[in-house]
mmCIF file of C-alpha atoms and ligand atoms in Angstrom:
data_model
loop_
_atom_site.group_PDB
_atom_site.id
_atom_site.type_symbol
_atom_site.label_atom_id
_atom_site.label_comp_id
_atom_site.label_asym_id
_atom_site.label_seq_id
_atom_site.Cartn_x
_atom_site.Cartn_y
_atom_site.Cartn_z
ATOM 1 C CA MET A 26 -1.825 84.463 133.447
ATOM 2 C CA GLU A 27 -1.569 81.715 137.104
ATOM 3 C CA ASN A 28 -5.233 81.764 137.120
ATOM 4 C CA PRO A 29 -7.097 81.763 134.092
ATOM 5 C CA GLY A 30 -9.994 81.701 134.874
ATOM 6 C CA SER A 31 -10.157 84.447 136.954
ATOM 7 C CA ALA A 32 -10.508 87.328 134.370
ATOM 8 C CA ASN A 33 -9.913 90.554 137.181
ATOM 9 C CA ASP A 34 -6.555 88.456 137.449
ATOM 10 C CA THR A 35 -5.961 88.738 134.059
ATOM 11 C CA LEU A 36 -6.814 91.781 133.764
ATOM 12 C CA LEU A 37 -4.377 93.033 137.033
ATOM 13 C CA HIS A 38 -1.929 90.802 134.957
ATOM 14 C CA GLN A 39 -2.175 92.670 131.563
ATOM 15 C CA VAL A 40 -1.987 95.994 133.474
ATOM 16 C CA GLN A 41 0.577 95.214 135.566
ATOM 17 C CA ARG A 42 3.027 93.773 132.598
ATOM 18 C CA LEU A 43 1.694 97.156 130.163
ATOM 19 C CA ASN A 44 2.738 99.673 133.429
ATOM 20 C CA TRP A 45 6.126 97.532 133.641
ATOM 21 C CA THR A 46 6.762 98.001 129.946
ATOM 22 C CA LEU A 47 5.201 101.438 129.547
ATOM 23 C CA ASN A 48 8.651 102.372 132.645
ATOM 24 C CA VAL A 49 11.065 100.600 131.249
ATOM 25 C CA ILE A 50 10.560 102.572 127.960
ATOM 26 C CA SER A 51 10.841 105.740 130.280
ATOM 27 C CA ARG A 52 13.543 105.084 132.444
ATOM 28 C CA SER A 53 15.432 103.335 128.460
ATOM 29 C CA ASN A 54 14.534 107.422 127.061
ATOM 30 C CA SER A 55 15.918 109.070 129.697
ATOM 31 C CA VAL A 56 19.450 106.926 129.009
ATOM 32 C CA LEU A 57 19.108 107.219 125.534
ATOM 33 C CA VAL A 58 19.331 111.613 126.478
ATOM 34 C CA HIS A 59 22.414 110.946 129.032
ATOM 35 C CA ALA A 60 24.584 108.251 127.593
ATOM 36 C CA GLN A 61 27.880 109.649 126.465
ATOM 37 C CA ASP A 62 29.245 105.889 124.460
ATOM 38 C CA GLU A 63 27.335 102.064 123.463
ATOM 39 C CA TRP A 64 27.797 100.513 126.103
ATOM 40 C CA SER A 65 26.447 103.349 128.998
ATOM 41 C CA LEU A 66 22.932 103.541 126.696
ATOM 42 C CA TYR A 67 23.213 99.295 126.519
ATOM 43 C CA LYS A 68 24.257 99.046 130.278
ATOM 44 C CA GLY A 69 21.963 102.322 131.319
ATOM 45 C CA VAL A 70 19.149 99.672 129.268
ATOM 46 C CA CYS A 71 19.418 96.538 131.003
ATOM 47 C CA GLU A 72 18.849 98.287 134.392
ATOM 48 C CA SER A 73 16.420 100.516 133.848
ATOM 49 C CA ILE A 74 14.538 96.613 132.336
ATOM 50 C CA THR A 75 16.070 94.602 135.404
ATOM 51 C CA SER A 76 15.041 97.205 138.193
ATOM 52 C CA ALA A 77 11.404 96.133 138.250
ATOM 53 C CA GLU A 78 10.442 93.332 139.907
ATOM 54 C CA GLY A 79 10.195 89.646 138.406
ATOM 55 C CA PHE A 80 12.825 90.670 135.079
ATOM 56 C CA PRO A 81 16.315 89.178 137.026
ATOM 57 C CA LEU A 82 18.331 89.455 133.866
ATOM 58 C CA ALA A 83 18.614 91.441 130.972
ATOM 59 C CA TRP A 84 21.780 91.448 128.956
ATOM 60 C CA VAL A 85 22.241 93.226 124.805
ATOM 61 C CA GLY A 86 24.468 91.428 122.492
ATOM 62 C CA ILE A 87 26.545 91.977 119.643
ATOM 63 C CA PRO A 88 26.813 89.839 116.578
ATOM 64 C CA ARG A 89 30.689 89.725 115.855
ATOM 65 C CA LEU A 90 31.646 87.983 111.938
ATOM 66 C CA ASP A 91 33.617 85.890 113.171
ATOM 67 C CA GLU A 92 33.540 81.997 111.763
ATOM 68 C CA GLN A 93 30.704 81.301 114.048
ATOM 69 C CA LYS A 94 28.555 84.442 113.827
ATOM 70 C CA SER A 95 28.679 84.418 117.991
ATOM 71 C CA ILE A 96 27.479 86.628 119.764
ATOM 72 C CA GLU A 97 29.488 89.093 122.316
ATOM 73 C CA VAL A 98 27.853 89.464 125.519
ATOM 74 C CA PHE A 99 28.651 93.507 125.494
ATOM 75 C CA ALA A 100 26.497 94.872 127.868
ATOM 76 C CA SER A 101 24.322 92.830 131.211
ATOM 77 C CA ALA A 102 22.468 93.779 134.058
ATOM 78 C CA GLY A 103 19.867 91.725 137.161
ATOM 79 C CA SER A 104 20.565 88.943 139.360
ATOM 80 C CA ALA A 105 20.432 86.527 137.299
ATOM 81 C CA THR A 106 23.985 87.453 135.125
ATOM 82 C CA ALA A 107 25.442 84.357 136.409
ATOM 83 C CA TYR A 108 23.070 82.778 133.473
ATOM 84 C CA LEU A 109 25.679 84.397 130.877
ATOM 85 C CA ASP A 110 28.775 83.148 132.232
ATOM 86 C CA GLY A 111 30.690 81.278 129.883
ATOM 87 C CA ILE A 112 27.174 81.301 127.678
ATOM 88 C CA VAL A 113 27.645 80.268 123.406
ATOM 89 C CA VAL A 114 25.200 82.114 121.290
ATOM 90 C CA SER A 115 25.654 82.557 118.039
ATOM 91 C CA TRP A 116 23.270 84.014 114.860
ATOM 92 C CA GLY A 117 24.264 81.613 112.115
ATOM 93 C CA THR A 118 21.626 78.608 111.601
ATOM 94 C CA SER A 119 23.703 77.150 113.792
ATOM 95 C CA SER A 120 21.888 75.534 117.528
ATOM 96 C CA GLU A 121 23.478 77.937 119.205
ATOM 97 C CA GLY A 122 22.112 79.484 116.617
ATOM 98 C CA ASN A 123 17.951 79.639 117.497
ATOM 99 C CA GLY A 124 17.921 81.132 120.137
ATOM 100 C CA PRO A 125 15.865 84.641 120.932
ATOM 101 C CA SER A 126 19.079 86.631 120.173
ATOM 102 C CA GLY A 127 20.380 84.766 117.587
ATOM 103 C CA ARG A 128 17.183 85.125 115.583
ATOM 104 C CA ALA A 129 16.223 88.650 116.195
ATOM 105 C CA ILE A 130 19.933 89.502 114.512
ATOM 106 C CA ARG A 131 18.938 87.152 111.415
ATOM 107 C CA THR A 132 16.156 87.718 110.927
ATOM 108 C CA GLY A 133 14.817 91.235 112.392
ATOM 109 C CA GLU A 134 12.257 90.722 114.459
ATOM 110 C CA ILE A 135 10.975 91.210 117.841
ATOM 111 C CA GLN A 136 11.391 87.637 119.305
ATOM 112 C CA PHE A 137 8.693 86.240 121.774
ATOM 113 C CA ASN A 138 9.830 82.639 124.011
ATOM 114 C CA ASN A 139 7.005 82.627 126.775
ATOM 115 C CA ASN A 140 7.712 78.886 127.825
ATOM 116 C CA MET A 141 11.109 78.661 126.994
ATOM 117 C CA LEU A 142 11.598 76.016 128.929
ATOM 118 C CA LEU A 143 9.743 73.648 126.413
ATOM 119 C CA SER A 144 10.860 75.501 123.874
ATOM 120 C CA PRO A 145 13.073 72.387 121.676
ATOM 121 C CA GLN A 146 14.653 75.889 119.988
ATOM 122 C CA PHE A 147 16.179 76.578 123.579
ATOM 123 C CA LEU A 148 17.534 73.597 124.728
ATOM 124 C CA PRO A 149 20.989 74.761 124.054
ATOM 125 C CA TRP A 150 20.527 77.028 127.120
ATOM 126 C CA VAL A 151 17.119 74.742 128.829
ATOM 127 C CA GLU A 152 19.780 73.872 132.005
ATOM 128 C CA ARG A 153 21.063 76.786 132.497
ATOM 129 C CA ALA A 154 17.316 78.622 132.285
ATOM 130 C CA LYS A 155 16.107 76.370 135.042
ATOM 131 C CA LYS A 156 18.784 77.137 137.258
ATOM 132 C CA HIS A 157 18.313 80.698 137.215
ATOM 133 C CA ASN A 158 14.522 80.508 137.153
ATOM 134 C CA LEU A 159 14.498 81.524 133.556
ATOM 135 C CA GLN A 160 10.842 80.900 131.667
ATOM 136 C CA SER A 161 9.648 83.264 129.088
ATOM 137 C CA SER A 162 12.229 85.929 127.305
ATOM 138 C CA PHE A 163 11.722 88.891 124.749
ATOM 139 C CA ALA A 164 14.844 89.636 122.336
ATOM 140 C CA LEU A 165 14.246 92.513 120.307
ATOM 141 C CA PRO A 166 17.417 93.936 117.040
ATOM 142 C CA ILE A 167 18.492 96.578 117.305
ATOM 143 C CA THR A 168 18.811 98.039 113.535
ATOM 144 C CA LEU A 169 20.391 101.529 112.267
ATOM 145 C CA SER A 170 18.424 103.924 109.585
ATOM 146 C CA SER A 171 20.502 101.601 107.177
ATOM 147 C CA GLY A 172 18.786 98.193 107.661
ATOM 148 C CA GLU A 173 22.333 97.116 109.752
ATOM 149 C CA ILE A 174 21.135 94.983 112.858
ATOM 150 C CA VAL A 175 23.624 96.283 115.642
ATOM 151 C CA ALA A 176 22.554 94.535 118.527
ATOM 152 C CA ALA A 177 19.785 92.654 119.612
ATOM 153 C CA LEU A 178 18.478 93.669 123.121
ATOM 154 C CA MET A 179 17.001 90.032 125.404
ATOM 155 C CA VAL A 180 15.190 90.116 128.414
ATOM 156 C CA TYR A 181 14.064 87.777 131.176
ATOM 157 C CA SER A 182 11.524 86.988 134.001
ATOM 158 C CA GLU A 183 11.062 84.324 136.162
ATOM 159 C CA PHE A 184 7.484 83.597 134.513
ATOM 160 C CA PRO A 185 5.671 82.435 131.815
ATOM 161 C CA ASP A 186 3.356 83.897 129.514
ATOM 162 C CA ALA A 187 5.197 87.524 130.719
ATOM 163 C CA PHE A 188 4.980 88.759 127.541
ATOM 164 C CA GLY A 189 1.942 89.905 125.045
ATOM 165 C CA ASP A 190 0.928 91.678 122.154
ATOM 166 C CA ALA A 191 0.685 94.861 123.131
ATOM 167 C CA GLU A 192 4.528 95.110 125.204
ATOM 168 C CA LEU A 193 4.969 93.976 121.064
ATOM 169 C CA LYS A 194 4.361 97.673 120.136
ATOM 170 C CA LEU A 195 5.843 99.480 122.354
ATOM 171 C CA LEU A 196 8.825 97.010 122.491
ATOM 172 C CA GLY A 197 8.990 97.684 119.101
ATOM 173 C CA GLN A 198 9.334 101.604 120.060
ATOM 174 C CA LEU A 199 12.226 101.012 122.510
ATOM 175 C CA SER A 200 13.744 99.398 119.418
ATOM 176 C CA ALA A 201 13.218 101.869 117.071
ATOM 177 C CA ASP A 202 14.586 104.897 119.783
ATOM 178 C CA LEU A 203 18.051 102.694 120.107
ATOM 179 C CA GLY A 204 18.871 102.179 116.777
ATOM 180 C CA TYR A 205 17.947 106.346 116.833
ATOM 181 C CA GLY A 206 20.392 106.429 120.083
ATOM 182 C CA VAL A 207 23.107 104.778 118.683
ATOM 183 C CA GLU A 208 23.835 105.646 115.567
ATOM 184 C CA SER A 209 23.683 109.653 116.845
ATOM 185 C CA LEU A 210 26.050 108.159 119.618
ATOM 186 C CA ARG A 211 28.557 107.109 116.407
ATOM 187 C CA THR A 212 27.525 109.780 114.410
ATOM 188 C CA ARG A 213 27.856 112.230 117.530
ATOM 189 C CA ALA A 214 31.654 110.135 118.820
ATOM 190 C CA ALA A 215 31.872 110.089 113.969
ATOM 191 C CA TYR A 216 32.448 113.597 114.702
ATOM 192 C CA GLU A 217 34.551 113.774 117.767
ATOM 193 C CA GLN A 218 36.885 111.996 116.184
ATOM 194 C CA ALA A 219 37.018 114.212 112.628
ATOM 195 C CA LEU A 220 37.654 117.299 115.365
ATOM 196 C CA ILE A 221 40.242 115.668 117.464
ATOM 197 C CA GLU A 222 42.528 114.499 113.997
ATOM 198 C CA ASN A 223 41.599 118.218 113.137
ATOM 199 C CA GLN A 224 43.352 119.772 116.022
ATOM 200 C CA GLN A 225 46.211 116.842 115.560
ATOM 201 C CA ARG A 226 46.567 118.145 112.358
ATOM 202 C CA ALA A 227 46.770 121.537 113.453
ATOM 203 C CA GLN A 228 49.510 120.917 115.896
ATOM 204 C CA GLU A 229 51.474 119.192 113.886
ATOM 205 C CA VAL A 230 51.773 121.574 111.069
ATOM 206 C CA VAL A 231 52.374 124.887 113.669
ATOM 207 C CA THR A 232 55.329 122.288 114.693
ATOM 208 C CA LEU A 233 57.137 122.295 111.838
ATOM 209 C CA LEU A 234 56.377 126.256 111.380
ATOM 210 C CA GLU A 235 57.988 126.675 114.719
ATOM 211 C CA ASN A 236 60.241 123.718 113.455
ATOM 212 C CA SER A 237 61.530 125.538 110.533
ATOM 213 C CA VAL A 238 61.285 128.861 112.470
ATOM 214 C CA GLU A 239 63.972 127.540 115.033
ATOM 215 C CA LEU A 240 66.478 125.524 111.629
ATOM 216 C CA LEU A 241 66.094 129.442 109.601
ATOM 217 C CA ALA A 242 66.665 131.102 112.805
ATOM 218 C CA TYR A 243 69.836 128.944 113.703
ATOM 219 C CA THR A 244 71.231 129.371 110.017
ATOM 220 C CA VAL A 245 71.893 133.079 110.124
ATOM 221 C CA GLU A 246 73.029 132.197 113.817
ATOM 222 C CA ILE A 247 76.267 130.341 112.987
ATOM 223 C CA ARG A 248 77.132 132.739 110.460
ATOM 224 C CA ASP A 249 77.098 135.567 112.899
ATOM 225 C CA PRO A 250 78.738 134.312 116.506
ATOM 226 C CA TYR A 251 77.998 137.267 118.348
ATOM 227 C CA THR A 252 74.511 137.267 117.723
ATOM 228 C CA ALA A 253 74.371 133.648 118.348
ATOM 229 C CA GLY A 254 71.225 133.623 121.370
ATOM 230 C CA HIS A 255 70.591 136.772 120.466
ATOM 231 C CA GLU A 256 66.772 135.634 117.950
ATOM 232 C CA LYS A 257 66.403 133.383 120.912
ATOM 233 C CA ARG A 258 66.654 136.229 123.807
ATOM 234 C CA VAL A 259 64.369 139.140 122.034
ATOM 235 C CA SER A 260 62.021 136.121 121.887
ATOM 236 C CA ALA A 261 60.940 134.808 125.362
ATOM 237 C CA LEU A 262 61.443 138.893 126.167
ATOM 238 C CA SER A 263 59.235 139.372 123.967
ATOM 239 C CA VAL A 264 56.634 136.462 125.334
ATOM 240 C CA ALA A 265 57.186 137.974 128.907
ATOM 241 C CA ILE A 266 56.666 141.651 127.530
ATOM 242 C CA ALA A 267 53.394 140.108 125.508
ATOM 243 C CA LYS A 268 52.345 137.805 128.656
ATOM 244 C CA ALA A 269 51.923 141.116 130.675
ATOM 245 C CA MET A 270 50.369 142.914 128.414
ATOM 246 C CA GLY A 271 47.838 140.246 128.801
ATOM 247 C CA LEU A 272 48.013 139.585 125.314
ATOM 248 C CA ASP A 273 45.445 136.256 124.932
ATOM 249 C CA GLU A 274 47.675 132.643 124.078
ATOM 250 C CA GLU A 275 47.237 132.315 119.930
ATOM 251 C CA ARG A 276 48.924 135.789 119.448
ATOM 252 C CA ILE A 277 51.725 135.621 121.911
ATOM 253 C CA ARG A 278 52.361 132.415 119.828
ATOM 254 C CA GLY A 279 53.082 134.657 116.224
ATOM 255 C CA LEU A 280 55.235 136.648 117.910
ATOM 256 C CA ARG A 281 57.425 134.301 119.525
ATOM 257 C CA LEU A 282 57.659 132.630 115.905
ATOM 258 C CA ALA A 283 58.354 136.411 114.582
ATOM 259 C CA ALA A 284 61.031 137.318 117.147
ATOM 260 C CA THR A 285 62.525 133.849 116.751
ATOM 261 C CA VAL A 286 64.133 134.717 113.139
ATOM 262 C CA HIS A 287 62.838 138.404 113.686
ATOM 263 C CA ASP A 288 66.925 139.242 112.446
ATOM 264 C CA ILE A 289 66.211 136.294 109.773
ATOM 265 C CA GLY A 290 67.303 138.782 106.663
ATOM 266 C CA LYS A 291 71.131 138.489 108.049
ATOM 267 C CA ILE A 292 71.112 136.012 105.826
ATOM 268 C CA GLN A 293 71.561 137.646 102.872
ATOM 269 C CA VAL A 294 74.150 140.725 104.826
ATOM 270 C CA PRO A 295 77.897 139.264 104.135
ATOM 271 C CA ALA A 296 79.779 137.608 107.223
ATOM 272 C CA GLU A 297 82.125 140.282 107.926
ATOM 273 C CA ILE A 298 80.090 143.141 107.590
ATOM 274 C CA LEU A 299 77.117 141.083 110.784
ATOM 275 C CA VAL A 300 81.874 140.467 112.597
ATOM 276 C CA LYS A 301 83.072 144.121 112.128
ATOM 277 C CA PRO A 302 84.245 146.127 114.824
ATOM 278 C CA GLY A 303 84.287 149.145 114.508
ATOM 279 C CA PRO A 304 81.741 151.605 112.693
ATOM 280 C CA LEU A 305 79.965 150.698 108.517
ATOM 281 C CA SER A 306 80.287 152.806 106.176
ATOM 282 C CA ASP A 307 77.374 153.656 104.521
ATOM 283 C CA ILE A 308 77.228 150.699 102.834
ATOM 284 C CA GLU A 309 78.236 148.289 105.111
ATOM 285 C CA LYS A 310 74.663 150.310 106.667
ATOM 286 C CA ARG A 311 71.940 150.293 103.495
ATOM 287 C CA LEU A 312 72.844 146.593 103.882
ATOM 288 C CA VAL A 313 71.976 146.070 107.207
ATOM 289 C CA LYS A 314 69.171 147.988 106.269
ATOM 290 C CA GLU A 315 67.591 145.582 103.878
ATOM 291 C CA HIS A 316 67.521 142.627 106.531
ATOM 292 C CA PRO A 317 64.367 143.509 108.182
ATOM 293 C CA THR A 318 62.708 143.274 104.339
ATOM 294 C CA VAL A 319 64.909 140.566 103.430
ATOM 295 C CA GLY A 320 63.087 137.966 106.138
ATOM 296 C CA TYR A 321 59.143 140.034 105.653
ATOM 297 C CA ASN A 322 59.826 138.101 101.786
ATOM 298 C CA ILE A 323 61.801 135.609 102.910
ATOM 299 C CA LEU A 324 58.532 134.401 105.365
ATOM 300 C CA LYS A 325 55.899 135.560 103.189
ATOM 301 C CA GLN A 326 56.350 132.280 102.002
ATOM 302 C CA ILE A 327 55.189 130.620 104.645
ATOM 303 C CA ASP A 328 50.942 130.604 105.011
ATOM 304 C CA TYR A 329 51.703 131.370 108.780
ATOM 305 C CA PRO A 330 48.126 132.182 110.441
ATOM 306 C CA TRP A 331 49.611 134.867 112.422
ATOM 307 C CA PRO A 332 51.616 138.521 110.994
ATOM 308 C CA VAL A 333 55.034 136.817 111.188
ATOM 309 C CA ALA A 334 56.262 138.551 108.582
ATOM 310 C CA GLU A 335 54.609 141.892 108.840
ATOM 311 C CA ALA A 336 55.927 141.343 112.388
ATOM 312 C CA VAL A 337 59.780 140.671 110.815
ATOM 313 C CA TRP A 338 59.217 144.024 108.197
ATOM 314 C CA GLN A 339 58.450 146.138 111.267
ATOM 315 C CA HIS A 340 60.403 145.484 114.508
ATOM 316 C CA HIS A 341 62.924 148.465 112.827
ATOM 317 C CA GLU A 342 60.161 150.556 112.127
ATOM 318 C CA ARG A 343 60.287 153.410 115.025
ATOM 319 C CA LEU A 344 55.864 155.070 115.846
ATOM 320 C CA ASP A 345 57.635 159.161 114.531
ATOM 321 C CA GLY A 346 58.384 157.776 111.284
ATOM 322 C CA SER A 347 62.616 157.756 111.992
ATOM 323 C CA GLY A 348 62.492 154.269 111.284
ATOM 324 C CA TYR A 349 63.581 151.869 108.629
ATOM 325 C CA PRO A 350 62.870 150.160 105.444
ATOM 326 C CA ARG A 351 59.196 152.241 105.213
ATOM 327 C CA GLY A 352 59.537 155.218 108.100
ATOM 328 C CA LEU A 353 56.203 154.274 109.026
ATOM 329 C CA LEU A 354 54.230 155.958 111.263
ATOM 330 C CA GLY A 355 52.314 154.792 114.299
ATOM 331 C CA ASN A 356 49.700 152.895 114.192
ATOM 332 C CA GLU A 357 50.498 151.481 110.938
ATOM 333 C CA ILE A 358 53.196 149.348 113.032
ATOM 334 C CA ILE A 359 51.322 146.652 114.141
ATOM 335 C CA LEU A 360 51.287 145.629 117.815
ATOM 336 C CA GLU A 361 53.970 143.231 117.534
ATOM 337 C CA ALA A 362 56.866 144.663 116.114
ATOM 338 C CA ARG A 363 56.812 147.468 118.533
ATOM 339 C CA ILE A 364 56.781 144.823 120.816
ATOM 340 C CA ILE A 365 60.164 143.163 119.353
ATOM 341 C CA ALA A 366 62.049 146.302 119.100
ATOM 342 C CA VAL A 367 61.455 146.951 122.127
ATOM 343 C CA ALA A 368 63.002 143.529 123.205
ATOM 344 C CA ASP A 369 65.311 144.713 120.713
ATOM 345 C CA ILE A 370 67.675 147.088 122.206
ATOM 346 C CA VAL A 371 67.127 145.963 125.366
ATOM 347 C CA GLU A 372 68.854 142.574 124.411
ATOM 348 C CA SER A 373 71.209 144.023 122.505
ATOM 349 C CA MET A 374 72.694 146.930 124.962
ATOM 350 C CA PHE A 375 72.371 144.360 127.433
ATOM 351 C CA SER A 376 75.044 141.989 125.491
ATOM 352 C CA HIS A 377 78.280 142.440 124.188
ATOM 353 C CA ARG A 378 78.766 142.731 120.461
ATOM 354 C CA PRO A 379 81.670 142.930 118.276
ATOM 355 C CA TYR A 380 81.858 147.177 117.599
ATOM 356 C CA ARG A 381 81.165 147.298 122.011
ATOM 357 C CA PRO A 382 80.877 146.093 124.615
ATOM 358 C CA ALA A 383 78.133 144.919 126.827
ATOM 359 C CA LEU A 384 76.475 147.986 127.723
ATOM 360 C CA GLY A 385 73.962 146.561 130.631
ATOM 361 C CA LEU A 386 70.757 146.749 132.116
ATOM 362 C CA ASP A 387 69.568 150.096 133.465
ATOM 363 C CA ALA A 388 71.323 151.705 129.849
ATOM 364 C CA ALA A 389 68.853 149.722 128.004
ATOM 365 C CA PHE A 390 66.596 150.812 130.501
ATOM 366 C CA ALA A 391 67.502 154.602 130.143
ATOM 367 C CA GLU A 392 67.582 154.248 126.330
ATOM 368 C CA VAL A 393 63.478 153.209 126.084
ATOM 369 C CA GLN A 394 62.416 154.999 128.941
ATOM 370 C CA ARG A 395 64.421 158.149 126.214
ATOM 371 C CA LEU A 396 62.418 156.250 123.090
ATOM 372 C CA SER A 397 59.732 156.640 124.890
ATOM 373 C CA PRO A 398 57.072 157.252 123.597
ATOM 374 C CA VAL A 399 57.797 159.118 120.742
ATOM 375 C CA GLN A 400 59.295 156.290 119.045
ATOM 376 C CA LEU A 401 58.672 153.357 120.717
ATOM 377 C CA ASP A 402 55.266 152.301 122.331
ATOM 378 C CA GLN A 403 55.339 153.961 126.005
ATOM 379 C CA ASN A 404 53.397 150.697 126.654
ATOM 380 C CA VAL A 405 55.090 148.078 125.116
ATOM 381 C CA VAL A 406 58.462 150.068 127.332
ATOM 382 C CA GLN A 407 56.040 150.034 130.977
ATOM 383 C CA ALA A 408 56.028 146.379 130.325
ATOM 384 C CA CYS A 409 59.748 145.402 129.627
ATOM 385 C CA LEU A 410 60.062 147.392 132.810
ATOM 386 C CA ASP A 411 57.542 145.871 134.958
ATOM 387 C CA VAL A 412 58.854 142.578 133.545
ATOM 388 C CA PHE A 413 62.582 142.576 134.866
ATOM 389 C CA LYS A 414 61.066 144.649 138.030
ATOM 390 C CA SER A 415 58.501 141.690 139.499
ATOM 391 C CA GLU A 416 61.590 139.550 138.567
ATOM 392 C CA VAL A 417 59.156 137.933 136.553
ATOM 393 C CA PHE A 418 62.289 137.133 133.294
ATOM 394 C CA GLN A 419 66.136 137.965 134.225
ATOM 395 C CA LEU A 420 68.431 137.592 130.803
ATOM 396 C CA SER A 421 71.123 135.411 130.718
HETATM 397 FE FE1 FE2 B 19 66.719 143.251 113.451
HETATM 398 FE FE1 FE2 B 20 68.129 141.543 116.160
#
């Protein structure tokens, strides 16, 4: 445009402009594909615009809902970003709202200004523009499919008449693409936020369940000081065995809970029977043997994502059907219950009981080996011996 008399120059100028526009669009599309958030999208587009010579500034303004209807400089790039220092721009109807960005946001239409320094509407910013040698500009509204205008993209050239009709079409497409990009980022952000909140809620529920279980275990233990800590230790040993057997973390979580409350049903056994030294009568034995069923009936009311109630119900079952309360056989007994059974025997023999002193670990190991594989799961017994042998676990 510098020399309107030469048709070749004009043609060259047009080709250069179109080439620049196409480059901007292709670089911006690449940014659109890769941006992780709105800021990096806008920043990336500004950078791709200003990477071409002759375009020293691009910035994205966000309309705010404050009294002045101000436009916030959200992202910018280029050698002339100092132009934006302390700038006051608005999308309202005051004189600060008559610039390209304000009009683009207010009207939703692309604004060209091919000679800013001579434009009366641009008066509030003319001195700045002169200082940074900015002569022409366009402002592109960024619109969502709902029609909401979320931002405006401003681009400046060092030359007058830098933008023409041909660019309008291409830039209109860029505007639509940016709107689509912002929308998909917002949808993704909303989706990810919902996902995070869901996970947090699930975690809170699990923590609540775990706390409630510990409280339940505690209510049993305060009635029966001899088994105080028994459930906690059985739980720790069960978890160590499960890890040694390679169970996944989620399943171990359920096992830990079940083991922590495996004797919860003793809540219905009179305290004098629990602490009675010496052998129990038949009726007392019957009462004690009901504790897995009582525990099951308590825990089945809580909706755990793991078979907690079932594991508690089965923890005195034996593979050959000699256990109680149902005399289940082999595979009818779930792995969680088989693990708790072994940990229960080992911990009980290790600890002091009202009716006998502690028997020690060696005796406990000999006992579980004697009962394996007829009554106890031999893989569980082996894993139990391994965790002690490798000193992964200690009872204290
Ligand atoms: Fe028990
Ligand atoms: Fe127990």
